[in-house]
Amino acid sequence: MTFTFSKLSRALFTVATLSSCAAFTATAAQTIPTITPKVLVVTMFGSEAQPWLEHQQLTQNYEIPGLSREYPALHCNETGLCMVTTAMGYANASATLTALEFAPQVDLTNSYIIIAGIGGVDPDQGTLGSAHWARYAIDGGLTHRIDARQMPKDWTTGTFALGSNKPGEKPKWSAGTEVFHLNDALVDKAYALSKHVALLDSDAADKDRQQFTDSAKAQSKPFVSICDTISNDTFWVGSKIAKAMDNYAATLTDGKANVCTTQMEDNASLTALQRGADADKLDFNRILVLRTASDFDQEAPGQTPIEALAANGSGYEPAEVNAYRVANAVASNIIIRWDEWQNGTPQ
């Protein structure tokens, strides 16, 4: 015997099915607990995330719609620590953090957010494995650029501010995301809590840093400091670009920024987080940016930029481990002393 639905039966079946699905969805939404991290750590790729996964028992895994396909979950533990991985570059960083902060099951309104990743370092200000907390994050990509082979002969760089006519001039218009100034009191507190952390080093990193014979800091053992970071989707290397980026940062901040690290996400991440703060999803005064040095951003004496790029590698393990050690010194203090931190940065 063959059974068929009449049009009325089909309509009733469809309505009943949709009603059941809606009821199930509502029930499921009600049963998902709200995730309220005391500290959210933001990493950019797998090897930055690995130390957190290995040492912090982040066994509570929540798949959040809109996160990276490669890193689809928010990882948390019972103490109030959570960690998310954005994937590399501006697009991934901004998309992941936007999805996370607007996820209905995530509440970041009281969370401290620590962006903790690796990057390049100026050999006059740091060394392989060193760790640097930023007060300023500068976008090095929102610029005009003329190829150096075609720029005026009296220019030292083809990079200059938007709306300006030459390097060193102030921008006449902007995107509004070129400069982020983080909470000075929080940065100072993070440095105070982490400046004596034991940092990983290696023989290979020490050998590579000794090539910088003109810089005592480059040749030193890893250390922790406060200095600023410049973002760009382009992984650039070379002393001439580095100088241009330094000058550009000085122009945008009236000389206040002291750029020492380079990376590929932070201004995008901070833009997304600022949007979240504007929507009352989080407190922008509770954000920290830490970058640890996996490589030098320019060539050593007697080296070419392409040789410097090819030589990058010995600093990666120390940088990844030290990003965890330094950031965790702050994260653990916040969690253990939450009664002192919950209303804002303690004195």
Short mmCIF file of C-alpha atoms in Angstrom, two decimals:
data_model
loop_
_atom_site.label_atom_id
_atom_site.label_comp_id
_atom_site.label_asym_id
_atom_site.label_seq_id
_atom_site.Cartn_x
_atom_site.Cartn_y
_atom_site.Cartn_z
CA MET A 1 0.00 0.00 0.00
CA THR A 2 1.27 3.49 -0.86
CA PHE A 3 0.62 6.43 1.45
CA THR A 4 0.59 10.03 0.16
CA PHE A 5 0.29 13.40 1.89
CA SER A 6 -2.44 15.77 0.87
CA LYS A 7 -1.50 19.45 0.54
CA LEU A 8 -3.14 20.11 3.90
CA SER A 9 -1.29 17.23 5.53
CA ARG A 10 2.01 18.43 4.14
CA ALA A 11 1.37 21.93 5.43
CA LEU A 12 0.50 20.67 8.89
CA PHE A 13 3.57 18.42 8.90
CA THR A 14 5.81 21.34 7.90
CA VAL A 15 4.39 23.61 10.61
CA ALA A 16 4.76 20.90 13.23
CA THR A 17 8.34 20.18 12.17
CA LEU A 18 9.34 23.85 12.25
CA SER A 19 7.70 24.28 15.65
CA SER A 20 9.57 21.27 16.99
CA CYS A 21 12.88 22.58 15.63
CA ALA A 22 12.26 26.01 17.14
CA ALA A 23 11.40 24.48 20.49
CA PHE A 24 14.51 22.30 20.36
CA THR A 25 16.71 25.27 19.44
CA ALA A 26 15.28 27.38 22.26
CA THR A 27 15.76 24.57 24.74
CA ALA A 28 19.33 23.95 23.55
CA ALA A 29 20.15 27.64 23.82
CA GLN A 30 18.84 27.70 27.37
CA THR A 31 21.02 24.76 28.39
CA ILE A 32 24.31 26.20 27.08
CA PRO A 33 26.08 27.79 30.08
CA THR A 34 27.35 31.35 29.71
CA ILE A 35 31.13 31.40 29.38
CA THR A 36 32.56 34.20 31.55
CA PRO A 37 36.37 34.19 31.39
CA LYS A 38 38.36 36.08 33.94
CA VAL A 39 41.18 36.08 31.37
CA LEU A 40 40.91 35.51 27.63
CA VAL A 41 44.22 34.79 25.90
CA VAL A 42 44.35 35.42 22.16
CA THR A 43 46.91 33.47 20.11
CA MET A 44 47.31 33.59 16.37
CA PHE A 45 48.35 30.08 15.34
CA GLY A 46 48.84 26.57 16.65
CA SER A 47 52.36 26.69 18.04
CA GLU A 48 51.53 29.86 20.00
CA ALA A 49 48.50 28.08 21.44
CA GLN A 50 50.27 24.82 22.25
CA PRO A 51 51.92 25.84 25.56
CA TRP A 52 48.56 27.00 26.90
CA LEU A 53 46.92 23.73 25.90
CA GLU A 54 49.76 21.71 27.40
CA HIS A 55 50.06 23.49 30.74
CA GLN A 56 46.65 24.94 31.59
CA GLN A 57 44.27 21.96 31.24
CA LEU A 58 42.02 23.80 28.82
CA THR A 59 39.68 20.84 28.54
CA GLN A 60 36.39 22.74 28.25
CA ASN A 61 36.04 23.19 24.50
CA TYR A 62 33.28 25.29 22.95
CA GLU A 63 32.80 25.49 19.21
CA ILE A 64 31.72 29.05 18.42
CA PRO A 65 30.12 29.87 15.04
CA GLY A 66 32.31 32.24 13.05
CA LEU A 67 35.67 31.16 14.43
CA SER A 68 38.41 29.97 12.08
CA ARG A 69 37.83 26.63 10.36
CA GLU A 70 41.33 25.68 11.46
CA TYR A 71 40.73 26.73 15.08
CA PRO A 72 36.96 26.50 15.64
CA ALA A 73 36.88 26.26 19.43
CA LEU A 74 37.27 28.41 22.52
CA HIS A 75 39.30 26.44 25.08
CA CYS A 76 38.73 27.05 28.81
CA ASN A 77 39.51 25.59 32.20
CA GLU A 78 37.78 25.64 35.58
CA THR A 79 39.78 28.59 36.92
CA GLY A 80 38.36 31.15 34.48
CA LEU A 81 41.12 31.06 31.85
CA CYS A 82 40.11 30.77 28.20
CA MET A 83 42.19 30.79 25.02
CA VAL A 84 41.20 31.34 21.41
CA THR A 85 43.33 31.08 18.25
CA THR A 86 42.47 33.46 15.43
CA ALA A 87 44.65 32.14 12.55
CA MET A 88 47.22 34.43 10.95
CA GLY A 89 46.71 37.87 9.44
CA TYR A 90 44.30 40.79 9.66
CA ALA A 91 41.23 39.12 8.16
CA ASN A 92 41.40 36.07 10.41
CA ALA A 93 42.13 38.07 13.56
CA SER A 94 39.26 40.51 13.12
CA ALA A 95 36.74 37.88 11.99
CA THR A 96 37.50 35.52 14.87
CA LEU A 97 37.36 38.14 17.60
CA THR A 98 34.19 39.70 16.22
CA ALA A 99 32.50 36.29 16.18
CA LEU A 100 33.67 35.56 19.71
CA GLU A 101 32.70 38.83 21.37
CA PHE A 102 29.22 38.79 19.84
CA ALA A 103 28.57 35.09 20.52
CA PRO A 104 25.48 34.85 22.76
CA GLN A 105 27.07 32.22 25.00
CA VAL A 106 30.20 34.31 25.71
CA ASP A 107 30.31 37.18 28.22
CA LEU A 108 33.53 39.23 28.11
CA THR A 109 32.25 42.28 29.96
CA ASN A 110 34.60 41.75 32.91
CA SER A 111 37.33 39.78 31.14
CA TYR A 112 40.96 40.79 30.82
CA ILE A 113 42.15 40.08 27.27
CA ILE A 114 45.80 39.29 26.60
CA ILE A 115 46.96 39.10 22.99
CA ALA A 116 50.09 36.95 23.28
CA GLY A 117 52.05 36.08 20.16
CA ILE A 118 55.41 36.18 18.44
CA GLY A 119 56.84 38.77 16.07
CA GLY A 120 59.91 40.49 14.74
CA VAL A 121 62.08 42.73 16.90
CA ASP A 122 64.28 45.77 16.36
CA PRO A 123 67.84 44.66 17.27
CA ASP A 124 68.42 47.98 19.01
CA GLN A 125 65.56 47.24 21.42
CA GLY A 126 65.32 43.49 21.85
CA THR A 127 66.71 40.09 21.06
CA LEU A 128 65.55 36.62 20.11
CA GLY A 129 63.19 35.37 22.81
CA SER A 130 62.69 38.77 24.45
CA ALA A 131 59.17 39.83 25.48
CA HIS A 132 57.64 43.27 24.99
CA TRP A 133 54.40 44.75 26.33
CA ALA A 134 52.96 47.45 24.05
CA ARG A 135 51.46 50.79 25.02
CA TYR A 136 50.81 51.69 21.38
CA ALA A 137 49.82 49.56 18.40
CA ILE A 138 50.41 51.27 15.04
CA ASP A 139 49.00 50.14 11.70
CA GLY A 140 51.90 50.15 9.25
CA GLY A 141 49.70 49.24 6.29
CA LEU A 142 47.27 52.17 6.14
CA THR A 143 49.66 54.39 4.20
CA HIS A 144 50.47 55.75 0.78
CA ARG A 145 53.35 53.93 -0.88
CA ILE A 146 55.46 54.68 -3.93
CA ASP A 147 57.97 52.15 -5.18
CA ALA A 148 61.45 53.19 -4.02
CA ARG A 149 62.68 53.04 -7.63
CA GLN A 150 60.21 55.79 -8.58
CA MET A 151 60.19 58.04 -5.52
CA PRO A 152 61.80 61.51 -5.51
CA LYS A 153 65.56 61.35 -5.15
CA ASP A 154 65.62 63.29 -1.90
CA TRP A 155 63.19 60.88 -0.17
CA THR A 156 64.45 58.10 2.10
CA THR A 157 61.26 56.04 1.81
CA GLY A 158 58.22 55.71 -0.41
CA THR A 159 55.90 55.20 2.59
CA PHE A 160 53.97 58.19 3.95
CA ALA A 161 50.77 59.01 5.81
CA LEU A 162 47.34 59.00 4.16
CA GLY A 163 46.44 62.35 2.62
CA SER A 164 49.96 63.72 3.05
CA ASN A 165 52.36 64.67 0.27
CA LYS A 166 55.60 63.23 1.58
CA PRO A 167 57.16 61.25 4.43
CA GLY A 168 57.03 63.00 7.79
CA GLU A 169 53.84 64.94 7.11
CA LYS A 170 50.79 64.36 9.28
CA PRO A 171 47.88 62.46 7.70
CA LYS A 172 45.06 64.60 6.33
CA TRP A 173 42.54 61.76 6.53
CA SER A 174 42.47 58.36 8.15
CA ALA A 175 40.62 55.09 8.68
CA GLY A 176 40.47 55.67 12.42
CA THR A 177 42.32 52.46 13.29
CA GLU A 178 45.90 53.58 12.69
CA VAL A 179 46.77 54.04 16.38
CA PHE A 180 45.57 52.31 19.54
CA HIS A 181 46.83 53.50 22.92
CA LEU A 182 46.33 50.85 25.59
CA ASN A 183 45.73 51.40 29.30
CA ASP A 184 49.07 52.62 30.70
CA ALA A 185 48.29 51.51 34.25
CA LEU A 186 47.49 47.98 33.08
CA VAL A 187 50.62 47.81 30.91
CA ASP A 188 52.76 48.96 33.84
CA LYS A 189 51.14 46.36 36.11
CA ALA A 190 51.69 43.59 33.56
CA TYR A 191 55.35 44.53 33.25
CA ALA A 192 55.82 44.62 37.02
CA LEU A 193 54.30 41.14 37.35
CA SER A 194 56.34 39.60 34.53
CA LYS A 195 59.70 41.37 34.37
CA HIS A 196 61.50 38.69 36.40
CA VAL A 197 60.01 35.66 34.63
CA ALA A 198 62.63 33.06 33.67
CA LEU A 199 62.80 33.08 29.87
CA LEU A 200 63.73 30.22 27.57
CA ASP A 201 66.85 30.61 25.43
CA SER A 202 68.76 28.31 23.09
CA ASP A 203 72.28 27.90 21.76
CA ALA A 204 71.03 28.43 18.21
CA ALA A 205 69.32 31.70 19.13
CA ASP A 206 72.41 32.88 20.99
CA LYS A 207 74.59 32.14 17.97
CA ASP A 208 72.31 34.08 15.64
CA ARG A 209 72.03 37.11 17.90
CA GLN A 210 75.81 37.47 18.12
CA GLN A 211 75.82 38.58 14.47
CA PHE A 212 74.51 41.97 15.62
CA THR A 213 77.90 43.23 16.69
CA ASP A 214 76.69 46.84 16.84
CA SER A 215 73.90 46.24 19.38
CA ALA A 216 74.33 45.21 23.01
CA LYS A 217 70.61 44.53 23.38
CA ALA A 218 70.53 42.25 20.35
CA GLN A 219 73.42 40.25 21.77
CA SER A 220 71.93 40.02 25.27
CA LYS A 221 69.95 37.22 26.85
CA PRO A 222 66.14 37.49 26.50
CA PHE A 223 64.44 40.05 28.74
CA VAL A 224 61.03 41.68 29.31
CA SER A 225 60.33 45.34 28.52
CA ILE A 226 57.69 47.87 27.53
CA CYS A 227 57.86 49.14 23.95
CA ASP A 228 55.44 49.41 21.08
CA THR A 229 54.32 47.31 18.14
CA ILE A 230 53.59 47.92 14.47
CA SER A 231 51.10 45.83 12.50
CA ASN A 232 51.09 44.94 8.83
CA ASP A 233 49.59 42.13 6.77
CA THR A 234 52.94 42.01 4.94
CA PHE A 235 55.82 40.08 6.58
CA TRP A 236 58.54 42.59 5.73
CA VAL A 237 62.27 42.42 6.55
CA GLY A 238 65.00 45.04 6.21
CA SER A 239 66.55 48.03 7.91
CA LYS A 240 65.20 50.55 5.40
CA ILE A 241 61.58 49.44 5.84
CA ALA A 242 62.14 49.26 9.60
CA LYS A 243 63.36 52.86 9.65
CA ALA A 244 60.41 53.98 7.54
CA MET A 245 57.99 52.26 9.92
CA ASP A 246 59.67 53.85 12.94
CA ASN A 247 59.40 57.30 11.37
CA TYR A 248 55.78 56.71 10.37
CA ALA A 249 54.87 55.66 13.92
CA ALA A 250 56.58 58.76 15.27
CA THR A 251 54.61 60.95 12.85
CA LEU A 252 51.28 59.44 13.88
CA THR A 253 51.94 59.65 17.63
CA ASP A 254 53.97 62.88 17.85
CA GLY A 255 57.01 60.83 18.81
CA LYS A 256 55.30 59.06 21.71
CA ALA A 257 55.42 55.54 20.26
CA ASN A 258 58.65 53.60 20.67
CA VAL A 259 58.24 50.78 18.18
CA CYS A 260 60.21 47.62 18.87
CA THR A 261 58.12 44.71 17.54
CA THR A 262 56.41 43.85 14.28
CA GLN A 263 53.48 41.51 13.68
CA MET A 264 50.55 40.78 11.37
CA GLU A 265 47.38 41.04 13.47
CA ASP A 266 47.24 43.45 16.38
CA ASN A 267 45.58 46.52 14.87
CA ALA A 268 42.96 44.28 13.28
CA SER A 269 42.40 42.51 16.59
CA LEU A 270 42.16 45.80 18.46
CA THR A 271 39.74 47.20 15.89
CA ALA A 272 37.43 44.23 16.42
CA LEU A 273 37.76 44.55 20.19
CA GLN A 274 37.07 48.29 20.03
CA ARG A 275 33.84 47.53 18.17
CA GLY A 276 32.98 45.06 20.90
CA ALA A 277 33.69 47.67 23.56
CA ASP A 278 31.52 50.19 21.71
CA ALA A 279 28.70 47.63 21.90
CA ASP A 280 29.28 47.11 25.66
CA LYS A 281 30.55 43.57 25.08
CA LEU A 282 33.91 44.17 26.77
CA ASP A 283 36.09 46.76 28.49
CA PHE A 284 38.82 48.13 26.21
CA ASN A 285 40.80 49.26 29.27
CA ARG A 286 41.34 45.58 30.10
CA ILE A 287 43.33 44.69 26.98
CA LEU A 288 47.04 43.85 26.84
CA VAL A 289 49.30 43.17 23.85
CA LEU A 290 52.45 41.09 24.29
CA ARG A 291 54.84 40.21 21.49
CA THR A 292 57.91 38.00 21.88
CA ALA A 293 60.78 38.07 19.41
CA SER A 294 61.03 35.12 17.04
CA ASP A 295 63.26 36.98 14.57
CA PHE A 296 64.97 40.28 13.93
CA ASP A 297 63.10 42.69 11.68
CA GLN A 298 66.24 43.60 9.75
CA GLU A 299 69.59 42.33 8.59
CA ALA A 300 72.72 42.08 10.73
CA PRO A 301 75.94 43.88 9.73
CA GLY A 302 77.33 42.18 6.62
CA GLN A 303 74.01 40.47 5.90
CA THR A 304 71.39 41.22 3.24
CA PRO A 305 67.65 41.37 4.01
CA ILE A 306 66.99 38.22 1.98
CA GLU A 307 69.71 36.43 3.94
CA ALA A 308 68.11 37.64 7.16
CA LEU A 309 64.72 36.33 6.07
CA ALA A 310 66.17 32.95 5.11
CA ALA A 311 68.01 32.72 8.45
CA ASN A 312 64.88 33.25 10.56
CA GLY A 313 64.09 30.21 12.69
CA SER A 314 66.24 29.90 15.80
CA GLY A 315 64.09 32.32 17.78
CA TYR A 316 60.74 30.66 17.20
CA GLU A 317 60.75 28.13 20.04
CA PRO A 318 62.03 30.58 22.68
CA ALA A 319 59.51 33.18 21.50
CA GLU A 320 56.55 30.81 21.60
CA VAL A 321 57.44 29.48 25.04
CA ASN A 322 58.21 32.93 26.42
CA ALA A 323 54.93 34.36 25.13
CA TYR A 324 53.24 31.77 27.32
CA ARG A 325 55.48 32.26 30.35
CA VAL A 326 55.25 36.05 30.40
CA ALA A 327 51.54 36.29 29.62
CA ASN A 328 50.74 33.54 32.10
CA ALA A 329 52.54 35.41 34.88
CA VAL A 330 49.91 38.11 34.46
CA ALA A 331 46.95 35.84 33.72
CA SER A 332 47.57 33.68 36.78
CA ASN A 333 47.83 36.73 39.05
CA ILE A 334 44.54 38.08 37.75
CA ILE A 335 42.80 34.75 38.33
CA ILE A 336 44.30 34.01 41.75
CA ARG A 337 43.68 37.58 42.98
CA TRP A 338 40.39 38.12 41.21
CA ASP A 339 38.93 40.00 44.16
CA GLU A 340 41.62 42.66 43.57
CA TRP A 341 41.24 42.71 39.78
CA GLN A 342 37.52 42.34 39.15
CA ASN A 343 36.75 46.06 39.42
CA GLY A 344 39.78 47.22 37.44
CA THR A 345 43.57 47.33 37.48
CA PRO A 346 44.79 47.26 41.10
CA GLN A 347 47.28 49.85 42.29
#
